[in-house]
Amino acid sequence: MQEFKILPKLARLSILEEFEGKKLINKDEWIREYPFLAENRATFVTLKLKDKPRGSNLRGCIGSILPYRPLIDDVVANAKAAAFEDPRFPPLTPEEFNRVNIEVSVLSVPEKVEYEDIDDLRKKIRPGVDGVILQLANHQATFLPSVWEELPVFDLFFAHLCMKAGLPGDCLKYHPTIYRYQAIEVEED
Protein backbone atom coordinates (compact mmCIF):
# COMPACT_ATOMS: atom_id res chain seq x y z
CA MET A 1 0.00 0.00 0.00
CA GLN A 2 2.00 2.90 -1.36
CA GLU A 3 -0.23 5.56 0.25
CA PHE A 4 0.79 4.36 3.74
CA LYS A 5 4.30 5.80 3.11
CA ILE A 6 3.08 9.11 4.60
CA LEU A 7 2.19 7.57 7.99
CA PRO A 8 5.65 7.75 9.62
CA LYS A 9 5.83 11.45 8.63
CA LEU A 10 2.43 12.00 10.26
CA ALA A 11 3.66 10.18 13.39
CA ARG A 12 6.84 12.28 13.53
CA LEU A 13 4.86 15.53 13.19
CA SER A 14 2.54 14.36 16.01
CA ILE A 15 5.48 13.95 18.38
CA LEU A 16 7.03 17.22 17.22
CA GLU A 17 3.75 19.00 18.09
CA GLU A 18 4.31 17.99 21.72
CA PHE A 19 7.89 19.28 21.77
CA GLU A 20 6.98 22.56 20.07
CA GLY A 21 3.72 23.03 21.96
CA LYS A 22 1.76 23.99 18.84
CA LYS A 23 -0.41 22.43 16.15
CA LEU A 24 1.54 21.25 13.10
CA ILE A 25 -1.10 18.94 11.65
CA ASN A 26 -4.18 20.35 9.94
CA LYS A 27 -6.39 17.26 10.02
CA ASP A 28 -8.80 18.54 7.33
CA GLU A 29 -5.96 19.30 4.91
CA TRP A 30 -4.37 15.88 5.44
CA ILE A 31 -7.70 14.12 4.85
CA ARG A 32 -8.38 16.24 1.77
CA GLU A 33 -5.00 15.24 0.33
CA TYR A 34 -5.12 11.62 1.57
CA PRO A 35 -8.82 10.58 1.86
CA PHE A 36 -7.91 7.08 3.16
CA LEU A 37 -6.88 8.76 6.45
CA ALA A 38 -10.58 9.10 7.28
CA GLU A 39 -11.11 5.29 7.24
CA ASN A 40 -11.25 3.54 10.61
CA ARG A 41 -8.02 1.53 10.95
CA ALA A 42 -5.96 0.16 13.84
CA THR A 43 -2.25 0.96 14.03
CA PHE A 44 0.83 0.50 16.16
CA VAL A 45 3.56 3.13 16.26
CA THR A 46 7.03 1.84 17.13
CA LEU A 47 10.03 4.03 17.97
CA LYS A 48 13.50 2.52 17.63
CA LEU A 49 16.82 4.17 18.42
CA LYS A 50 18.97 4.22 15.25
CA ASP A 51 22.27 4.02 17.16
CA LYS A 52 21.45 0.86 19.16
CA PRO A 53 21.75 -2.76 17.95
CA ARG A 54 18.60 -4.61 16.89
CA GLY A 55 16.94 -6.24 19.86
CA SER A 56 17.94 -3.44 22.26
CA ASN A 57 16.79 -0.45 20.24
CA LEU A 58 13.09 -0.31 21.17
CA ARG A 59 12.19 3.12 22.58
CA GLY A 60 8.40 2.92 22.62
CA CYS A 61 5.54 1.02 21.04
CA ILE A 62 1.84 1.71 21.54
CA GLY A 63 -1.10 0.79 19.40
CA SER A 64 -4.70 -0.19 18.85
CA ILE A 65 -5.83 -3.75 18.18
CA LEU A 66 -9.23 -2.90 16.71
CA PRO A 67 -10.17 -0.17 14.23
CA TYR A 68 -12.39 2.25 16.17
CA ARG A 69 -11.30 5.69 14.95
CA PRO A 70 -10.06 7.36 11.75
CA LEU A 71 -6.56 6.32 10.69
CA ILE A 72 -5.23 9.87 11.11
CA ASP A 73 -6.44 10.01 14.74
CA ASP A 74 -5.10 6.54 15.52
CA VAL A 75 -1.61 7.35 14.19
CA VAL A 76 -1.46 10.73 15.96
CA ALA A 77 -2.63 9.33 19.32
CA ASN A 78 -0.42 6.22 19.17
CA ALA A 79 2.67 8.20 18.12
CA LYS A 80 2.29 10.55 21.09
CA ALA A 81 1.60 7.62 23.42
CA ALA A 82 4.63 5.66 22.13
CA ALA A 83 6.84 8.70 22.70
CA PHE A 84 5.52 9.89 26.05
CA GLU A 85 3.31 7.24 27.70
CA ASP A 86 4.87 3.80 27.12
CA PRO A 87 5.15 2.57 30.74
CA ARG A 88 8.40 0.73 29.94
CA PHE A 89 10.30 3.96 29.19
CA PRO A 90 10.65 7.53 30.44
CA PRO A 91 9.15 10.17 28.11
CA LEU A 92 11.13 10.71 24.91
CA THR A 93 13.59 13.63 25.05
CA PRO A 94 14.15 16.11 22.20
CA GLU A 95 17.69 14.72 21.83
CA GLU A 96 16.37 11.16 21.45
CA PHE A 97 13.69 12.36 19.03
CA ASN A 98 16.41 13.08 16.47
CA ARG A 99 17.82 9.55 16.95
CA VAL A 100 14.62 7.53 16.57
CA ASN A 101 13.33 5.77 13.53
CA ILE A 102 9.53 5.60 13.37
CA GLU A 103 7.61 2.60 12.08
CA VAL A 104 3.84 2.50 11.65
CA SER A 105 2.05 -0.84 11.39
CA VAL A 106 -1.48 -0.85 9.94
CA LEU A 107 -3.33 -3.91 11.22
CA SER A 108 -5.93 -6.12 9.60
CA VAL A 109 -8.97 -6.98 11.74
CA PRO A 110 -7.96 -9.84 14.08
CA GLU A 111 -9.52 -13.26 13.47
CA LYS A 112 -10.01 -15.89 16.16
CA VAL A 113 -7.91 -19.03 15.66
CA GLU A 114 -9.78 -22.25 16.51
CA TYR A 115 -7.27 -24.89 17.58
CA GLU A 116 -7.30 -28.30 19.29
CA ASP A 117 -3.90 -28.22 21.00
CA ILE A 118 -0.44 -26.63 20.77
CA ASP A 119 0.54 -28.75 17.75
CA ASP A 120 -2.61 -27.67 15.92
CA LEU A 121 -1.91 -24.02 16.81
CA ARG A 122 1.63 -24.44 15.48
CA LYS A 123 0.12 -25.33 12.07
CA LYS A 124 -2.23 -22.33 12.05
CA ILE A 125 0.15 -19.52 13.04
CA ARG A 126 2.49 -18.33 10.30
CA PRO A 127 5.83 -17.06 11.70
CA GLY A 128 6.84 -13.76 10.15
CA VAL A 129 3.31 -13.21 8.79
CA ASP A 130 0.87 -13.31 11.69
CA GLY A 131 0.67 -10.98 14.62
CA VAL A 132 -0.84 -12.73 17.63
CA ILE A 133 -3.18 -11.68 20.43
CA LEU A 134 -3.25 -14.00 23.44
CA GLN A 135 -6.06 -13.81 26.02
CA LEU A 136 -6.48 -15.87 29.18
CA ALA A 137 -8.80 -14.85 32.02
CA ASN A 138 -8.11 -11.11 32.46
CA HIS A 139 -4.63 -11.29 30.89
CA GLN A 140 -3.93 -10.16 27.35
CA ALA A 141 -0.91 -9.30 25.20
CA THR A 142 -0.03 -8.98 21.56
CA PHE A 143 3.07 -9.25 19.41
CA LEU A 144 3.19 -7.63 15.98
CA PRO A 145 4.33 -9.80 13.06
CA SER A 146 7.71 -8.02 13.16
CA VAL A 147 8.45 -9.58 16.59
CA TRP A 148 9.15 -12.85 14.75
CA GLU A 149 12.42 -11.19 13.62
CA GLU A 150 13.57 -11.11 17.26
CA LEU A 151 11.85 -14.37 18.33
CA PRO A 152 11.78 -16.58 15.21
CA VAL A 153 10.97 -19.86 16.99
CA PHE A 154 7.31 -20.66 17.80
CA ASP A 155 7.99 -21.82 21.38
CA LEU A 156 10.17 -18.81 22.18
CA PHE A 157 7.68 -16.39 20.58
CA PHE A 158 4.78 -17.77 22.61
CA ALA A 159 6.78 -18.06 25.87
CA HIS A 160 7.60 -14.34 25.62
CA LEU A 161 4.02 -13.47 24.63
CA CYS A 162 2.69 -15.40 27.65
CA MET A 163 5.09 -13.53 29.94
CA LYS A 164 4.19 -10.18 28.35
CA ALA A 165 0.57 -10.98 29.32
CA GLY A 166 1.70 -11.58 32.91
CA LEU A 167 1.31 -15.35 32.62
CA PRO A 168 3.79 -18.23 32.98
CA GLY A 169 5.88 -18.90 29.87
CA ASP A 170 4.09 -22.20 29.28
CA CYS A 171 0.60 -20.65 29.30
CA LEU A 172 -0.36 -22.32 25.99
CA LYS A 173 -1.09 -25.49 27.97
CA TYR A 174 -4.08 -23.61 29.47
CA HIS A 175 -5.54 -23.18 25.95
CA PRO A 176 -5.78 -19.35 25.85
CA THR A 177 -7.91 -17.62 23.24
CA ILE A 178 -5.73 -16.75 20.25
CA TYR A 179 -6.36 -14.21 17.50
CA ARG A 180 -4.13 -13.56 14.52
CA TYR A 181 -3.81 -10.53 12.27
CA GLN A 182 -1.47 -9.19 9.65
CA ALA A 183 0.20 -5.81 9.44
CA ILE A 184 1.47 -3.55 6.72
CA GLU A 185 4.62 -2.04 8.20
CA VAL A 186 5.93 1.28 6.96
CA GLU A 187 9.27 2.66 8.14
CA GLU A 188 10.63 6.14 7.70
CA ASP A 189 12.84 6.58 4.64
mmCIF file of C-alpha atoms in Angstrom:
data_model
loop_
_atom_site.group_PDB
_atom_site.id
_atom_site.type_symbol
_atom_site.label_atom_id
_atom_site.label_comp_id
_atom_site.label_asym_id
_atom_site.label_seq_id
_atom_site.Cartn_x
_atom_site.Cartn_y
_atom_site.Cartn_z
ATOM 1 C CA MET A 1 0.000 0.000 0.000
ATOM 2 C CA GLN A 2 1.995 2.903 -1.365
ATOM 3 C CA GLU A 3 -0.227 5.564 0.253
ATOM 4 C CA PHE A 4 0.791 4.364 3.736
ATOM 5 C CA LYS A 5 4.301 5.797 3.110
ATOM 6 C CA ILE A 6 3.083 9.110 4.603
ATOM 7 C CA LEU A 7 2.187 7.574 7.991
ATOM 8 C CA PRO A 8 5.653 7.751 9.618
ATOM 9 C CA LYS A 9 5.835 11.449 8.630
ATOM 10 C CA LEU A 10 2.429 11.995 10.263
ATOM 11 C CA ALA A 11 3.662 10.184 13.390
ATOM 12 C CA ARG A 12 6.841 12.284 13.528
ATOM 13 C CA LEU A 13 4.856 15.533 13.190
ATOM 14 C CA SER A 14 2.540 14.363 16.010
ATOM 15 C CA ILE A 15 5.481 13.948 18.385
ATOM 16 C CA LEU A 16 7.028 17.223 17.218
ATOM 17 C CA GLU A 17 3.751 19.005 18.092
ATOM 18 C CA GLU A 18 4.305 17.987 21.720
ATOM 19 C CA PHE A 19 7.888 19.280 21.772
ATOM 20 C CA GLU A 20 6.980 22.562 20.069
ATOM 21 C CA GLY A 21 3.716 23.029 21.957
ATOM 22 C CA LYS A 22 1.760 23.992 18.844
ATOM 23 C CA LYS A 23 -0.413 22.429 16.153
ATOM 24 C CA LEU A 24 1.537 21.252 13.104
ATOM 25 C CA ILE A 25 -1.103 18.942 11.648
ATOM 26 C CA ASN A 26 -4.182 20.349 9.943
ATOM 27 C CA LYS A 27 -6.387 17.264 10.018
ATOM 28 C CA ASP A 28 -8.805 18.540 7.333
ATOM 29 C CA GLU A 29 -5.959 19.303 4.910
ATOM 30 C CA TRP A 30 -4.370 15.879 5.441
ATOM 31 C CA ILE A 31 -7.700 14.116 4.850
ATOM 32 C CA ARG A 32 -8.378 16.242 1.774
ATOM 33 C CA GLU A 33 -5.001 15.245 0.329
ATOM 34 C CA TYR A 34 -5.123 11.621 1.567
ATOM 35 C CA PRO A 35 -8.823 10.576 1.864
ATOM 36 C CA PHE A 36 -7.912 7.081 3.159
ATOM 37 C CA LEU A 37 -6.877 8.760 6.452
ATOM 38 C CA ALA A 38 -10.581 9.103 7.275
ATOM 39 C CA GLU A 39 -11.110 5.295 7.243
ATOM 40 C CA ASN A 40 -11.253 3.539 10.609
ATOM 41 C CA ARG A 41 -8.016 1.535 10.952
ATOM 42 C CA ALA A 42 -5.964 0.156 13.840
ATOM 43 C CA THR A 43 -2.248 0.958 14.028
ATOM 44 C CA PHE A 44 0.829 0.501 16.164
ATOM 45 C CA VAL A 45 3.565 3.127 16.264
ATOM 46 C CA THR A 46 7.034 1.836 17.130
ATOM 47 C CA LEU A 47 10.028 4.030 17.970
ATOM 48 C CA LYS A 48 13.502 2.519 17.633
ATOM 49 C CA LEU A 49 16.824 4.167 18.419
ATOM 50 C CA LYS A 50 18.970 4.223 15.254
ATOM 51 C CA ASP A 51 22.265 4.016 17.161
ATOM 52 C CA LYS A 52 21.451 0.864 19.165
ATOM 53 C CA PRO A 53 21.745 -2.757 17.949
ATOM 54 C CA ARG A 54 18.601 -4.614 16.893
ATOM 55 C CA GLY A 55 16.944 -6.239 19.864
ATOM 56 C CA SER A 56 17.941 -3.444 22.265
ATOM 57 C CA ASN A 57 16.788 -0.451 20.238
ATOM 58 C CA LEU A 58 13.086 -0.313 21.174
ATOM 59 C CA ARG A 59 12.188 3.124 22.583
ATOM 60 C CA GLY A 60 8.401 2.917 22.619
ATOM 61 C CA CYS A 61 5.544 1.019 21.040
ATOM 62 C CA ILE A 62 1.842 1.710 21.542
ATOM 63 C CA GLY A 63 -1.103 0.788 19.397
ATOM 64 C CA SER A 64 -4.700 -0.188 18.850
ATOM 65 C CA ILE A 65 -5.828 -3.746 18.177
ATOM 66 C CA LEU A 66 -9.233 -2.896 16.714
ATOM 67 C CA PRO A 67 -10.166 -0.167 14.227
ATOM 68 C CA TYR A 68 -12.385 2.249 16.170
ATOM 69 C CA ARG A 69 -11.301 5.692 14.948
ATOM 70 C CA PRO A 70 -10.060 7.357 11.754
ATOM 71 C CA LEU A 71 -6.561 6.323 10.694
ATOM 72 C CA ILE A 72 -5.230 9.874 11.111
ATOM 73 C CA ASP A 73 -6.443 10.012 14.743
ATOM 74 C CA ASP A 74 -5.102 6.544 15.516
ATOM 75 C CA VAL A 75 -1.611 7.351 14.188
ATOM 76 C CA VAL A 76 -1.455 10.735 15.964
ATOM 77 C CA ALA A 77 -2.626 9.330 19.318
ATOM 78 C CA ASN A 78 -0.419 6.223 19.167
ATOM 79 C CA ALA A 79 2.674 8.203 18.116
ATOM 80 C CA LYS A 80 2.294 10.553 21.086
ATOM 81 C CA ALA A 81 1.597 7.621 23.418
ATOM 82 C CA ALA A 82 4.632 5.659 22.129
ATOM 83 C CA ALA A 83 6.839 8.700 22.698
ATOM 84 C CA PHE A 84 5.522 9.888 26.047
ATOM 85 C CA GLU A 85 3.314 7.245 27.700
ATOM 86 C CA ASP A 86 4.874 3.802 27.121
ATOM 87 C CA PRO A 87 5.154 2.571 30.737
ATOM 88 C CA ARG A 88 8.404 0.731 29.943
ATOM 89 C CA PHE A 89 10.297 3.963 29.190
ATOM 90 C CA PRO A 90 10.651 7.532 30.439
ATOM 91 C CA PRO A 91 9.154 10.169 28.108
ATOM 92 C CA LEU A 92 11.131 10.713 24.911
ATOM 93 C CA THR A 93 13.585 13.628 25.054
ATOM 94 C CA PRO A 94 14.151 16.113 22.203
ATOM 95 C CA GLU A 95 17.694 14.719 21.833
ATOM 96 C CA GLU A 96 16.373 11.157 21.448
ATOM 97 C CA PHE A 97 13.692 12.359 19.025
ATOM 98 C CA ASN A 98 16.411 13.077 16.473
ATOM 99 C CA ARG A 99 17.823 9.553 16.953
ATOM 100 C CA VAL A 100 14.623 7.529 16.574
ATOM 101 C CA ASN A 101 13.326 5.768 13.528
ATOM 102 C CA ILE A 102 9.531 5.601 13.375
ATOM 103 C CA GLU A 103 7.612 2.601 12.075
ATOM 104 C CA VAL A 104 3.836 2.501 11.648
ATOM 105 C CA SER A 105 2.048 -0.838 11.389
ATOM 106 C CA VAL A 106 -1.481 -0.852 9.939
ATOM 107 C CA LEU A 107 -3.334 -3.910 11.217
ATOM 108 C CA SER A 108 -5.935 -6.122 9.603
ATOM 109 C CA VAL A 109 -8.966 -6.981 11.740
ATOM 110 C CA PRO A 110 -7.959 -9.841 14.085
ATOM 111 C CA GLU A 111 -9.518 -13.264 13.467
ATOM 112 C CA LYS A 112 -10.012 -15.886 16.160
ATOM 113 C CA VAL A 113 -7.914 -19.030 15.665
ATOM 114 C CA GLU A 114 -9.780 -22.246 16.508
ATOM 115 C CA TYR A 115 -7.265 -24.892 17.583
ATOM 116 C CA GLU A 116 -7.298 -28.301 19.287
ATOM 117 C CA ASP A 117 -3.900 -28.221 20.996
ATOM 118 C CA ILE A 118 -0.444 -26.634 20.767
ATOM 119 C CA ASP A 119 0.543 -28.754 17.749
ATOM 120 C CA ASP A 120 -2.609 -27.669 15.924
ATOM 121 C CA LEU A 121 -1.911 -24.024 16.810
ATOM 122 C CA ARG A 122 1.631 -24.440 15.481
ATOM 123 C CA LYS A 123 0.118 -25.331 12.074
ATOM 124 C CA LYS A 124 -2.226 -22.333 12.049
ATOM 125 C CA ILE A 125 0.149 -19.523 13.044
ATOM 126 C CA ARG A 126 2.495 -18.329 10.295
ATOM 127 C CA PRO A 127 5.832 -17.061 11.697
ATOM 128 C CA GLY A 128 6.836 -13.759 10.147
ATOM 129 C CA VAL A 129 3.309 -13.208 8.789
ATOM 130 C CA ASP A 130 0.869 -13.315 11.691
ATOM 131 C CA GLY A 131 0.674 -10.975 14.620
ATOM 132 C CA VAL A 132 -0.837 -12.729 17.629
ATOM 133 C CA ILE A 133 -3.176 -11.677 20.427
ATOM 134 C CA LEU A 134 -3.253 -14.002 23.436
ATOM 135 C CA GLN A 135 -6.055 -13.810 26.021
ATOM 136 C CA LEU A 136 -6.481 -15.870 29.182
ATOM 137 C CA ALA A 137 -8.797 -14.854 32.019
ATOM 138 C CA ASN A 138 -8.107 -11.112 32.465
ATOM 139 C CA HIS A 139 -4.627 -11.288 30.895
ATOM 140 C CA GLN A 140 -3.928 -10.159 27.355
ATOM 141 C CA ALA A 141 -0.915 -9.304 25.204
ATOM 142 C CA THR A 142 -0.034 -8.982 21.557
ATOM 143 C CA PHE A 143 3.068 -9.246 19.410
ATOM 144 C CA LEU A 144 3.188 -7.626 15.984
ATOM 145 C CA PRO A 145 4.326 -9.801 13.056
ATOM 146 C CA SER A 146 7.706 -8.020 13.156
ATOM 147 C CA VAL A 147 8.445 -9.576 16.588
ATOM 148 C CA TRP A 148 9.147 -12.848 14.745
ATOM 149 C CA GLU A 149 12.424 -11.193 13.623
ATOM 150 C CA GLU A 150 13.569 -11.115 17.262
ATOM 151 C CA LEU A 151 11.854 -14.369 18.333
ATOM 152 C CA PRO A 152 11.779 -16.582 15.214
ATOM 153 C CA VAL A 153 10.967 -19.857 16.992
ATOM 154 C CA PHE A 154 7.305 -20.658 17.799
ATOM 155 C CA ASP A 155 7.993 -21.824 21.376
ATOM 156 C CA LEU A 156 10.171 -18.807 22.177
ATOM 157 C CA PHE A 157 7.685 -16.388 20.582
ATOM 158 C CA PHE A 158 4.783 -17.770 22.614
ATOM 159 C CA ALA A 159 6.775 -18.058 25.867
ATOM 160 C CA HIS A 160 7.599 -14.338 25.621
ATOM 161 C CA LEU A 161 4.018 -13.473 24.633
ATOM 162 C CA CYS A 162 2.687 -15.399 27.651
ATOM 163 C CA MET A 163 5.091 -13.532 29.937
ATOM 164 C CA LYS A 164 4.186 -10.183 28.349
ATOM 165 C CA ALA A 165 0.571 -10.976 29.315
ATOM 166 C CA GLY A 166 1.702 -11.578 32.907
ATOM 167 C CA LEU A 167 1.309 -15.350 32.618
ATOM 168 C CA PRO A 168 3.787 -18.232 32.975
ATOM 169 C CA GLY A 169 5.883 -18.898 29.868
ATOM 170 C CA ASP A 170 4.087 -22.201 29.277
ATOM 171 C CA CYS A 171 0.600 -20.646 29.299
ATOM 172 C CA LEU A 172 -0.361 -22.319 25.995
ATOM 173 C CA LYS A 173 -1.087 -25.489 27.968
ATOM 174 C CA TYR A 174 -4.081 -23.613 29.475
ATOM 175 C CA HIS A 175 -5.541 -23.181 25.950
ATOM 176 C CA PRO A 176 -5.781 -19.353 25.849
ATOM 177 C CA THR A 177 -7.912 -17.619 23.237
ATOM 178 C CA ILE A 178 -5.727 -16.747 20.247
ATOM 179 C CA TYR A 179 -6.355 -14.211 17.503
ATOM 180 C CA ARG A 180 -4.135 -13.561 14.518
ATOM 181 C CA TYR A 181 -3.810 -10.532 12.271
ATOM 182 C CA GLN A 182 -1.467 -9.193 9.646
ATOM 183 C CA ALA A 183 0.198 -5.808 9.440
ATOM 184 C CA ILE A 184 1.469 -3.553 6.724
ATOM 185 C CA GLU A 185 4.621 -2.036 8.200
ATOM 186 C CA VAL A 186 5.933 1.284 6.956
ATOM 187 C CA GLU A 187 9.267 2.655 8.136
ATOM 188 C CA GLU A 188 10.627 6.135 7.702
ATOM 189 C CA ASP A 189 12.840 6.576 4.641
#
